[in-house]
Amino acid sequence: MEPVVTQTEPAMVQTPAAPVVKPIVVKDLTLGYGREPILTDVNLEVEPGEIVVIAGGSGCGKSTLLKGLVGLLAPIKGRVWLEGLEVTSADEKVLSQVRRKIGVAFQGGALFGSMTLAENVDLALADTARLSKAVRQVLVRLKLAVVDLDGYEEYYPSEISGGMQKRAGLARAMALDPTILFFDEPSAGLDPITSAELDQTILKINHALGTTMVVVTHELNSIYTIAHRVIMLDKSDKGIIAVGPPSDLRDKSTDPRVSNFFHRRPRN
């Protein structure tokens, strides 16, 4: 009697999953102007699609940290990675790659007053993208429509309100479809209603596109509305003193500096 030969299925080979690249990783970052550091040994990571708010009192280093993250301020020491690319020691070729992945909405909109809104948005496209003028015009209209400025393509910055200028600046920051958006005090100088409308625009973009966002602000209403997580800085500590969802920092923190900030209480 011949032996029965049974065939077995080949074992499935498990291919290890590629590691998830975090949009932002900061290791031991020290920043300052001149000899005296403003921030020392900052460490943080930002998850894909997360809205992180950098908060704290005046002079704590919020805008300094933002400049360090986007490469506008060279660190005293430490390292920064954006979408897996290190920016703190990068050459111009790598920096060019990084700039295509990020957008920055500056505090005052930073629009060129001699250009229309369409020309301001097109500036980024014309400078870095090899696209025909007709294609760029379509993209410009789409970006302005995303921030509810469709129909305002031919307006100049002086002809629109401060809130509209902020949104136009956001449209320009989005011109190259960045995976990370940085905001420097987006609600500064806006009335409460316009500020709330801008918050909704930020949320709409985040929900629709999954864009990772870092927002520098001290406006509590905006923080509670848009932030998934807050990174709180303190001037005396020269670094991060609290991290977490805004409601947790408000209700659970035992640090009086954190509690006072989120409850709008004056310092003793």
Tab-separated table of C-alpha atoms in Angstrom:
chain	number	residue	atom	x	y	z
A	1	MET	CA	0.000	0.000	0.000
A	2	GLU	CA	1.470	3.262	-1.082
A	3	PRO	CA	1.958	5.925	1.574
A	4	VAL	CA	-0.495	8.799	1.528
A	5	VAL	CA	1.224	12.048	0.767
A	6	THR	CA	-0.510	15.146	2.117
A	7	GLN	CA	0.273	18.582	0.817
A	8	THR	CA	0.448	21.437	3.202
A	9	GLU	CA	-0.062	25.059	2.367
A	10	PRO	CA	3.184	27.028	2.336
A	11	ALA	CA	3.597	29.135	5.409
A	12	MET	CA	2.630	32.758	4.896
A	13	VAL	CA	5.613	35.011	5.167
A	14	GLN	CA	4.788	38.061	7.260
A	15	THR	CA	6.235	41.161	5.701
A	16	PRO	CA	7.040	43.705	8.376
A	17	ALA	CA	4.973	46.845	8.027
A	18	ALA	CA	6.817	49.988	7.101
A	19	PRO	CA	7.286	52.264	10.101
A	20	VAL	CA	4.863	55.158	10.238
A	21	VAL	CA	6.676	58.416	9.620
A	22	LYS	CA	5.439	61.079	12.000
A	23	PRO	CA	4.898	64.495	10.407
A	24	ILE	CA	6.960	66.291	13.062
A	25	VAL	CA	9.631	64.974	15.415
A	26	VAL	CA	11.713	67.254	17.635
A	27	LYS	CA	14.648	66.003	19.708
A	28	ASP	CA	16.470	68.036	22.383
A	29	LEU	CA	15.865	71.322	20.565
A	30	THR	CA	17.396	74.495	22.013
A	31	LEU	CA	16.556	77.814	20.372
A	32	GLY	CA	17.456	81.418	21.046
A	33	TYR	CA	18.814	84.676	19.747
A	34	GLY	CA	22.410	85.335	20.640
A	35	ARG	CA	23.893	83.648	23.710
A	36	GLU	CA	20.801	83.343	25.898
A	37	PRO	CA	18.462	80.456	24.923
A	38	ILE	CA	14.728	81.033	24.993
A	39	LEU	CA	13.834	77.344	24.797
A	40	THR	CA	15.994	74.444	25.964
A	41	ASP	CA	15.828	70.693	25.281
A	42	VAL	CA	12.364	70.652	23.717
A	43	ASN	CA	11.097	67.210	22.684
A	44	LEU	CA	7.806	66.594	20.914
A	45	GLU	CA	6.106	64.480	18.258
A	46	VAL	CA	3.020	65.280	16.193
A	47	GLU	CA	0.753	62.581	14.782
A	48	PRO	CA	-0.614	62.550	11.205
A	49	GLY	CA	-3.750	64.682	10.893
A	50	GLU	CA	-3.377	66.120	14.391
A	51	ILE	CA	-4.043	69.765	15.258
A	52	VAL	CA	-1.512	70.780	17.886
A	53	VAL	CA	-1.675	74.202	19.521
A	54	ILE	CA	1.452	75.801	20.975
A	55	ALA	CA	0.244	77.953	23.866
A	56	GLY	CA	1.586	79.901	26.808
A	57	GLY	CA	2.049	83.398	28.158
A	58	SER	CA	3.772	86.273	26.413
A	59	GLY	CA	7.481	85.775	25.893
A	60	CYS	CA	7.410	82.005	26.497
A	61	GLY	CA	8.836	81.176	23.051
A	62	LYS	CA	5.760	80.187	21.012
A	63	SER	CA	6.780	82.002	17.830
A	64	THR	CA	10.429	81.070	18.415
A	65	LEU	CA	9.498	77.379	18.429
A	66	LEU	CA	7.456	77.834	15.257
A	67	LYS	CA	10.435	79.452	13.521
A	68	GLY	CA	12.634	76.570	14.614
A	69	LEU	CA	10.164	74.025	13.260
A	70	VAL	CA	9.886	75.585	9.800
A	71	GLY	CA	13.607	76.279	9.451
A	72	LEU	CA	13.529	80.055	9.850
A	73	LEU	CA	15.703	79.902	12.979
A	74	ALA	CA	18.784	77.700	13.218
A	75	PRO	CA	18.931	75.765	16.501
A	76	ILE	CA	21.628	76.182	19.097
A	77	LYS	CA	21.401	72.409	19.374
A	78	GLY	CA	18.949	69.616	18.679
A	79	ARG	CA	17.227	68.181	15.614
A	80	VAL	CA	13.925	68.575	13.757
A	81	TRP	CA	12.376	66.160	11.239
A	82	LEU	CA	9.423	67.089	8.999
A	83	GLU	CA	7.812	64.144	7.188
A	84	GLY	CA	10.941	62.103	7.862
A	85	LEU	CA	13.359	64.697	6.457
A	86	GLU	CA	15.771	66.356	8.866
A	87	VAL	CA	15.721	70.133	8.423
A	88	THR	CA	18.264	71.213	11.030
A	89	SER	CA	21.278	70.068	9.021
A	90	ALA	CA	19.765	69.822	5.547
A	91	ASP	CA	21.316	71.028	2.312
A	92	GLU	CA	19.363	73.136	-0.164
A	93	LYS	CA	18.106	70.093	-2.080
A	94	VAL	CA	16.517	68.570	1.021
A	95	LEU	CA	15.158	71.930	2.169
A	96	SER	CA	13.483	72.319	-1.223
A	97	GLN	CA	11.773	68.951	-0.694
A	98	VAL	CA	10.655	69.996	2.776
A	99	ARG	CA	9.237	73.320	1.580
A	100	ARG	CA	6.935	71.481	-0.801
A	101	LYS	CA	5.500	69.522	2.129
A	102	ILE	CA	4.724	72.474	4.423
A	103	GLY	CA	2.771	75.720	4.311
A	104	VAL	CA	3.009	78.675	6.675
A	105	ALA	CA	0.172	81.119	7.357
A	106	PHE	CA	1.831	84.157	8.902
A	107	GLN	CA	0.222	86.384	11.515
A	108	GLY	CA	-0.661	89.316	9.276
A	109	GLY	CA	-1.407	87.282	6.171
A	110	ALA	CA	1.883	88.518	4.640
A	111	LEU	CA	0.192	89.281	1.335
A	112	PHE	CA	1.817	91.482	-1.280
A	113	GLY	CA	-0.291	94.633	-1.451
A	114	SER	CA	0.511	95.308	-5.103
A	115	MET	CA	-0.838	91.898	-6.168
A	116	THR	CA	-4.394	90.603	-6.382
A	117	LEU	CA	-5.423	87.670	-4.218
A	118	ALA	CA	-5.120	85.390	-7.258
A	119	GLU	CA	-1.612	86.655	-7.982
A	120	ASN	CA	-0.606	86.168	-4.347
A	121	VAL	CA	-1.738	82.538	-4.368
A	122	ASP	CA	-0.261	81.916	-7.818
A	123	LEU	CA	3.133	83.164	-6.646
A	124	ALA	CA	3.921	79.891	-4.873
A	125	LEU	CA	2.686	77.816	-7.814
A	126	ALA	CA	4.603	79.795	-10.431
A	127	ASP	CA	7.790	79.707	-8.383
A	128	THR	CA	7.979	75.998	-7.650
A	129	ALA	CA	5.563	74.050	-9.842
A	130	ARG	CA	5.965	73.317	-13.541
A	131	LEU	CA	2.365	73.995	-14.481
A	132	SER	CA	0.781	75.892	-17.329
A	133	LYS	CA	-0.813	79.230	-16.578
A	134	ALA	CA	-4.276	77.826	-17.341
A	135	VAL	CA	-3.825	74.981	-14.835
A	136	ARG	CA	-2.461	77.383	-12.232
A	137	GLN	CA	-5.506	79.639	-12.646
A	138	VAL	CA	-7.815	76.693	-11.941
A	139	LEU	CA	-5.795	75.729	-8.863
A	140	VAL	CA	-5.817	79.319	-7.588
A	141	ARG	CA	-9.610	79.478	-7.832
A	142	LEU	CA	-9.901	76.151	-6.024
A	143	LYS	CA	-7.625	77.263	-3.170
A	144	LEU	CA	-9.524	80.513	-2.713
A	145	ALA	CA	-12.831	78.617	-2.792
A	146	VAL	CA	-11.624	76.309	0.005
A	147	VAL	CA	-11.282	79.365	2.277
A	148	ASP	CA	-14.606	80.847	1.071
A	149	LEU	CA	-13.030	83.534	-1.101
A	150	ASP	CA	-14.352	82.428	-4.479
A	151	GLY	CA	-15.215	85.524	-6.512
A	152	TYR	CA	-12.499	87.620	-4.854
A	153	GLU	CA	-9.662	86.597	-7.182
A	154	GLU	CA	-9.131	90.114	-8.573
A	155	TYR	CA	-9.382	91.975	-5.268
A	156	TYR	CA	-6.322	93.543	-3.699
A	157	PRO	CA	-5.519	92.978	0.008
A	158	SER	CA	-6.425	96.592	0.845
A	159	GLU	CA	-9.919	96.021	-0.557
A	160	ILE	CA	-10.888	93.207	1.807
A	161	SER	CA	-11.260	92.807	5.578
A	162	GLY	CA	-8.608	91.585	7.982
A	163	GLY	CA	-10.307	88.206	8.331
A	164	MET	CA	-10.435	87.788	4.570
A	165	GLN	CA	-6.746	88.674	4.355
A	166	LYS	CA	-6.001	85.907	6.869
A	167	ARG	CA	-7.966	83.428	4.775
A	168	ALA	CA	-6.208	84.573	1.605
A	169	GLY	CA	-2.888	83.996	3.355
A	170	LEU	CA	-4.100	80.512	4.248
A	171	ALA	CA	-5.035	79.856	0.606
A	172	ARG	CA	-1.517	80.813	-0.429
A	173	ALA	CA	-0.023	78.555	2.261
A	174	MET	CA	-2.109	75.701	0.807
A	175	ALA	CA	-1.070	76.350	-2.800
A	176	LEU	CA	1.251	73.333	-3.059
A	177	ASP	CA	-1.045	70.939	-1.147
A	178	PRO	CA	1.190	70.721	1.939
A	179	THR	CA	0.861	67.830	4.352
A	180	ILE	CA	1.679	70.144	7.277
A	181	LEU	CA	0.308	73.640	7.869
A	182	PHE	CA	1.782	76.058	10.410
A	183	PHE	CA	-0.196	79.041	11.741
A	184	ASP	CA	1.248	82.000	13.649
A	185	GLU	CA	-1.475	83.652	15.769
A	186	PRO	CA	-4.230	83.222	13.138
A	187	SER	CA	-6.874	84.999	15.236
A	188	ALA	CA	-4.758	88.028	16.194
A	189	GLY	CA	-6.589	91.289	15.534
A	190	LEU	CA	-9.883	89.644	14.584
A	191	ASP	CA	-13.288	90.206	16.161
A	192	PRO	CA	-14.861	87.176	17.918
A	193	ILE	CA	-17.185	86.258	15.046
A	194	THR	CA	-14.491	86.472	12.377
A	195	SER	CA	-12.149	84.507	14.633
A	196	ALA	CA	-14.777	81.779	15.057
A	197	GLU	CA	-15.264	81.638	11.279
A	198	LEU	CA	-11.518	81.205	10.776
A	199	ASP	CA	-11.512	78.384	13.350
A	200	GLN	CA	-14.215	76.619	11.328
A	201	THR	CA	-12.180	77.055	8.146
A	202	ILE	CA	-9.181	75.439	9.859
A	203	LEU	CA	-11.335	72.525	11.041
A	204	LYS	CA	-12.884	72.108	7.590
A	205	ILE	CA	-9.466	71.812	5.962
A	206	ASN	CA	-8.254	69.387	8.623
A	207	HIS	CA	-11.325	67.155	8.307
A	208	ALA	CA	-11.448	67.220	4.511
A	209	LEU	CA	-7.753	66.834	3.731
A	210	GLY	CA	-6.309	65.264	6.872
A	211	THR	CA	-3.705	68.026	7.017
A	212	THR	CA	-1.467	68.035	10.072
A	213	MET	CA	-1.535	71.465	11.720
A	214	VAL	CA	0.545	73.359	14.263
A	215	VAL	CA	-1.087	76.542	15.537
A	216	VAL	CA	0.539	79.183	17.721
A	217	THR	CA	-2.126	81.017	19.694
A	218	HIS	CA	-3.107	82.179	23.173
A	219	GLU	CA	-6.823	82.584	22.288
A	220	LEU	CA	-8.679	80.211	24.612
A	221	ASN	CA	-11.841	80.010	22.509
A	222	SER	CA	-9.809	78.948	19.501
A	223	ILE	CA	-7.801	76.463	21.548
A	224	TYR	CA	-10.942	74.732	22.845
A	225	THR	CA	-12.458	74.683	19.347
A	226	ILE	CA	-9.613	73.407	17.187
A	227	ALA	CA	-6.941	71.729	19.345
A	228	HIS	CA	-6.604	67.979	19.589
A	229	ARG	CA	-3.631	68.549	21.873
A	230	VAL	CA	-1.910	71.532	23.486
A	231	ILE	CA	1.827	71.981	23.990
A	232	MET	CA	2.149	74.584	26.742
A	233	LEU	CA	5.373	76.537	27.149
A	234	ASP	CA	6.562	78.568	30.119
A	235	LYS	CA	9.056	81.422	30.131
A	236	SER	CA	10.681	80.537	33.467
A	237	ASP	CA	11.163	76.868	32.554
A	238	LYS	CA	12.272	77.693	28.994
A	239	GLY	CA	10.362	74.730	27.677
A	240	ILE	CA	7.281	72.532	27.777
A	241	ILE	CA	5.439	72.333	31.099
A	242	ALA	CA	2.241	70.543	29.991
A	243	VAL	CA	0.946	68.426	27.102
A	244	GLY	CA	-2.583	67.159	26.560
A	245	PRO	CA	-6.106	67.845	25.333
A	246	PRO	CA	-7.201	71.360	26.325
A	247	SER	CA	-10.070	70.142	28.506
A	248	ASP	CA	-7.692	67.881	30.454
A	249	LEU	CA	-5.222	70.688	31.031
A	250	ARG	CA	-8.059	72.930	32.180
A	251	ASP	CA	-9.745	70.436	34.513
A	252	LYS	CA	-6.974	68.106	35.701
A	253	SER	CA	-3.693	70.012	35.841
A	254	THR	CA	-2.214	70.580	39.281
A	255	ASP	CA	0.321	73.112	37.969
A	256	PRO	CA	-1.001	76.582	38.878
A	257	ARG	CA	0.621	78.075	35.758
A	258	VAL	CA	-1.417	75.741	33.574
A	259	SER	CA	-4.610	76.071	35.595
A	260	ASN	CA	-4.401	79.868	35.704
A	261	PHE	CA	-3.898	80.057	31.932
A	262	PHE	CA	-6.879	77.868	31.058
A	263	HIS	CA	-9.157	79.558	33.611
A	264	ARG	CA	-7.986	83.093	32.770
A	265	ARG	CA	-6.899	83.748	36.342
A	266	PRO	CA	-4.291	86.421	37.100
A	267	ARG	CA	-0.945	85.343	38.511
A	268	ASN	CA	-0.568	85.787	42.273
